[in-house]
Every structure is written in structure tokens, then in C-alpha cells.
PDB file of C-alpha atoms in Angstrom:
ATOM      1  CA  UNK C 117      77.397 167.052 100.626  1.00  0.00           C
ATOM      2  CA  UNK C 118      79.388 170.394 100.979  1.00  0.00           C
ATOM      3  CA  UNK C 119      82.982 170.459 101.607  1.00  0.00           C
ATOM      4  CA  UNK C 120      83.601 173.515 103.907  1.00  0.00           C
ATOM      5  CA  UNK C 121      87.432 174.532 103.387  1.00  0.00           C
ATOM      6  CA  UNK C 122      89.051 176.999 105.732  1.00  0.00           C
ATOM      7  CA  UNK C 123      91.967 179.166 104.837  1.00  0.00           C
ATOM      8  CA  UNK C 124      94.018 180.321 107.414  1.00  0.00           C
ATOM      9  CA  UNK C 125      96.269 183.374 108.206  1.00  0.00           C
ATOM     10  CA  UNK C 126      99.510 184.263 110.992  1.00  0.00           C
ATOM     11  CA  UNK C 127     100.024 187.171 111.796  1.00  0.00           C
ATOM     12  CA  UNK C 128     103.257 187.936 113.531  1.00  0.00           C
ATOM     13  CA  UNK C 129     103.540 191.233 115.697  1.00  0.00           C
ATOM     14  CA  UNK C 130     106.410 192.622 117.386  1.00  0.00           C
ATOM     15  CA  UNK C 131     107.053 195.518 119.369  1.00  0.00           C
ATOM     16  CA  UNK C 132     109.203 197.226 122.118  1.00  0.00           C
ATOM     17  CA  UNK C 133     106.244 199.513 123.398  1.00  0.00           C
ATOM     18  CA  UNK C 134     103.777 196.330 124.367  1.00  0.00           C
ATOM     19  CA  UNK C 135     101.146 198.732 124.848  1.00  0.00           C
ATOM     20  CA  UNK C 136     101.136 199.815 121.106  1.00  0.00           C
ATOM     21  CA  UNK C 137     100.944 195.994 120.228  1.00  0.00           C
ATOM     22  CA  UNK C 138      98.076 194.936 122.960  1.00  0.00           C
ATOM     23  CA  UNK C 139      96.259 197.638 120.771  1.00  0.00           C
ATOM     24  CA  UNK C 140      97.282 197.027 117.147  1.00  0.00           C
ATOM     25  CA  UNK C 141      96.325 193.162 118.476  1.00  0.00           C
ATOM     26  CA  UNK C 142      92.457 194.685 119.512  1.00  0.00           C
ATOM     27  CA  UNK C 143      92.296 196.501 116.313  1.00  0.00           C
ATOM     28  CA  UNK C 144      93.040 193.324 114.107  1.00  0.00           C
ATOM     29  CA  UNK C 145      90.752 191.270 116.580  1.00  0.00           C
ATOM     30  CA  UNK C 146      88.176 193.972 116.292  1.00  0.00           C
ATOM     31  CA  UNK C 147      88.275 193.694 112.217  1.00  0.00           C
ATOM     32  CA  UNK C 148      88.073 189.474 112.128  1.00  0.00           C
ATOM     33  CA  UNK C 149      85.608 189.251 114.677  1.00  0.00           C
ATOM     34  CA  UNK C 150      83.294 191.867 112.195  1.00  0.00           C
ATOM     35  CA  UNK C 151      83.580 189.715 109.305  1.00  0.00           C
ATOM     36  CA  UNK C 152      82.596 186.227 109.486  1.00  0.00           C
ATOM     37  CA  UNK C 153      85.372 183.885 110.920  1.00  0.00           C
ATOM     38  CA  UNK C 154      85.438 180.407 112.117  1.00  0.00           C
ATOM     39  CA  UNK C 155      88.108 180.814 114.922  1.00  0.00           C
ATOM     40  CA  UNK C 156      90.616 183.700 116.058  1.00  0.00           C
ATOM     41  CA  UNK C 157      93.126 183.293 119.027  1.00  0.00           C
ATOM     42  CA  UNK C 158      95.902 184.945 119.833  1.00  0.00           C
ATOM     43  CA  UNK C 159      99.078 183.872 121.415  1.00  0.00           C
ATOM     44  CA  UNK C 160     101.297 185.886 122.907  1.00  0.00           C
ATOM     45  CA  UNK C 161     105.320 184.937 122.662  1.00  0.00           C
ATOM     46  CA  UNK C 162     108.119 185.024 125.191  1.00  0.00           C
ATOM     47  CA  UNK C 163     109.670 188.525 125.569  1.00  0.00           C
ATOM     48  CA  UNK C 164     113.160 188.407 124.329  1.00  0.00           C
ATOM     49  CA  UNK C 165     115.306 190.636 126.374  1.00  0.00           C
ATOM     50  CA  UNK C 166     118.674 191.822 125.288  1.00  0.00           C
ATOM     51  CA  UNK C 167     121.023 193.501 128.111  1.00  0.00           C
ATOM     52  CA  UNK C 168     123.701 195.327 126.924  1.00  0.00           C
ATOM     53  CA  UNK C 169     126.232 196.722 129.263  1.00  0.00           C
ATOM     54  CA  UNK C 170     128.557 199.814 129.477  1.00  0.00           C
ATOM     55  CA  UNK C 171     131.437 200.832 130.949  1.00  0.00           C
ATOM     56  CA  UNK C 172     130.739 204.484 132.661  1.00  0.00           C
ATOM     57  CA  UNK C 173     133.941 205.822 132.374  1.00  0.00           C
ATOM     58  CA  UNK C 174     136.370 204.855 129.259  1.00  0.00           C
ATOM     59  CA  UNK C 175     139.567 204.826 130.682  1.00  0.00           C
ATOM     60  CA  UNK C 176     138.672 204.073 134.474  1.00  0.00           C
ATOM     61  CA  UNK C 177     136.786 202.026 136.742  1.00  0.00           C
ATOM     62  CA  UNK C 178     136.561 198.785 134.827  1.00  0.00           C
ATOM     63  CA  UNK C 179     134.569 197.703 137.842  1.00  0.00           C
ATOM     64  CA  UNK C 180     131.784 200.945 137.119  1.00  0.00           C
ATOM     65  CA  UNK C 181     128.755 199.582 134.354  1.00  0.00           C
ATOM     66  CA  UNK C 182     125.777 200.258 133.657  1.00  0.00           C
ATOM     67  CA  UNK C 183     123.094 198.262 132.480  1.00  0.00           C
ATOM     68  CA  UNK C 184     120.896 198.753 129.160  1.00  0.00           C
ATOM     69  CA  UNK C 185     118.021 196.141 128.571  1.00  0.00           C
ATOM     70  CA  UNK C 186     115.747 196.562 125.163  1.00  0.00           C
ATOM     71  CA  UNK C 187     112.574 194.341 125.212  1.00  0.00           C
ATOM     72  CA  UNK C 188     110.584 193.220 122.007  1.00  0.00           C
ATOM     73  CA  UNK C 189     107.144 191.950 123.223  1.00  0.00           C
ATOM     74  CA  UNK C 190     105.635 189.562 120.527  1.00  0.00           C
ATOM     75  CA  UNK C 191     101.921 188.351 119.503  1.00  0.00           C
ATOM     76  CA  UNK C 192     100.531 186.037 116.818  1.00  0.00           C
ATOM     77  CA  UNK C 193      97.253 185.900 115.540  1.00  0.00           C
ATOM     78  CA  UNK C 194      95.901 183.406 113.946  1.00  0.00           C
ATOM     79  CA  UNK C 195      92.328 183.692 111.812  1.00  0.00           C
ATOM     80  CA  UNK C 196      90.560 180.729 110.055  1.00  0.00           C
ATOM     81  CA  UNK C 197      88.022 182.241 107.629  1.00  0.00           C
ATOM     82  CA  UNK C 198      86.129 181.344 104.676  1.00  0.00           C
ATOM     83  CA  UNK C 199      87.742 181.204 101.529  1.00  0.00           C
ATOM     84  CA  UNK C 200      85.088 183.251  99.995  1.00  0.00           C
ATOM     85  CA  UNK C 201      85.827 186.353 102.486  1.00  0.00           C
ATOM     86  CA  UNK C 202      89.034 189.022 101.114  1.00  0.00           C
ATOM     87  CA  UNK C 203      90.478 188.830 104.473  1.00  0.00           C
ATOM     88  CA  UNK C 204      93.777 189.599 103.173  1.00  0.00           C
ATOM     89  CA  UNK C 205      92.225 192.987 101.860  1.00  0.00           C
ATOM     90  CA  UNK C 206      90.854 193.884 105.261  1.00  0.00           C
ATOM     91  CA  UNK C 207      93.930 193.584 106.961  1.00  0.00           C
ATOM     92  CA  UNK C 208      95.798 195.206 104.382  1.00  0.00           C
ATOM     93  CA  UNK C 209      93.647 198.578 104.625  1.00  0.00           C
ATOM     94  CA  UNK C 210      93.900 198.580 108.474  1.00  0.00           C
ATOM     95  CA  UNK C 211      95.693 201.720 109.748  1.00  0.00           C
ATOM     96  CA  UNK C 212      98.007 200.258 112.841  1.00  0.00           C
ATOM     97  CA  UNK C 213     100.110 202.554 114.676  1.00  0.00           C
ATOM     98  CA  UNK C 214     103.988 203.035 113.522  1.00  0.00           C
TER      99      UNK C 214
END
């Protein structure tokens, strides 16, 4: 009898643009579902928002702000593959977007 082992790998994405990420996420999809994998999901993480605010005038109107929010969208994939398969190698030569 055969013992089948799988080997697993995370990968963690994060981005403020989410749709740069929804397609660097298709691409790595894309690659894993080519070669031969047992599973692949991917789970997309809470967007953390950060507000930061301003006041408009510096020596006046303490009551004038404004409001700056940055948001960091975030994926993870996860692939279970065969040992046998480089899967670290394909990912590595993948050409993802800055």
C-alpha cells in the first residue's frame, strides 16, 4: 500500500488596488490548476482600513478636517500538491504585476 503525502503552500497577497490582486490571484490559480493539484481555494481576508485625518488649515479652524482612508485588500491561497511536482519553481517564475 502507497502512502500519498501532500505538501502544502500559503500564499499571502496584499494590495491597495484590489483589482491588481483579484488578477495576480487568477494568474496563480490559472498556473496550479495547469499542473496537477489535489485542492486550491482561496480566501479572501478582511480589508483593513486606516483613516487618517487632517486639519485643512494649520493655524485655523480646528473644527475644518478632512478625511484620508488607505485600504489594503488581502487574499490567501492555499495549494496542496504532490510532493513530486516543483511547485515552488512555478510560482517563482510567474510574472505578477508590481
Amino acid at each position: 500500500m502507497e502512502i500519498k503525502t501532500n505538501a502544502k503552500i500559503r500564499v499571502r497577497l496584499e494590495s491597495f488596488n484590489h483589482e491588481l490582486l483579484t488578477s495576480a490571484c487568477r494568474k496563480i490559480t490559472d498556473i496550479a490548476e495547469n499542473s496537477e493539484t489535489n485542492r486550491l481555494s482561496v480566501v479572501s481576508l478582511p480589508t483593513d482600513k486606516r483613516i487618517y485625518c487632517v486639519l485643512r488649515s494649520p493655524h485655523v479652524d480646528k473644527d475644518s478636517r478632512e478625511h484620508f482612508e488607505l485600504r489594503i485588500h488581502k487574499r490567501i491561497i492555499e495549494i496542496f500538491y504532490d510532493p513530486s511536482i516543483e511547485m515552488s519553481d512555478l510560482l517563482l517564475n510567474l510574472e505578477l504585476p508590481p
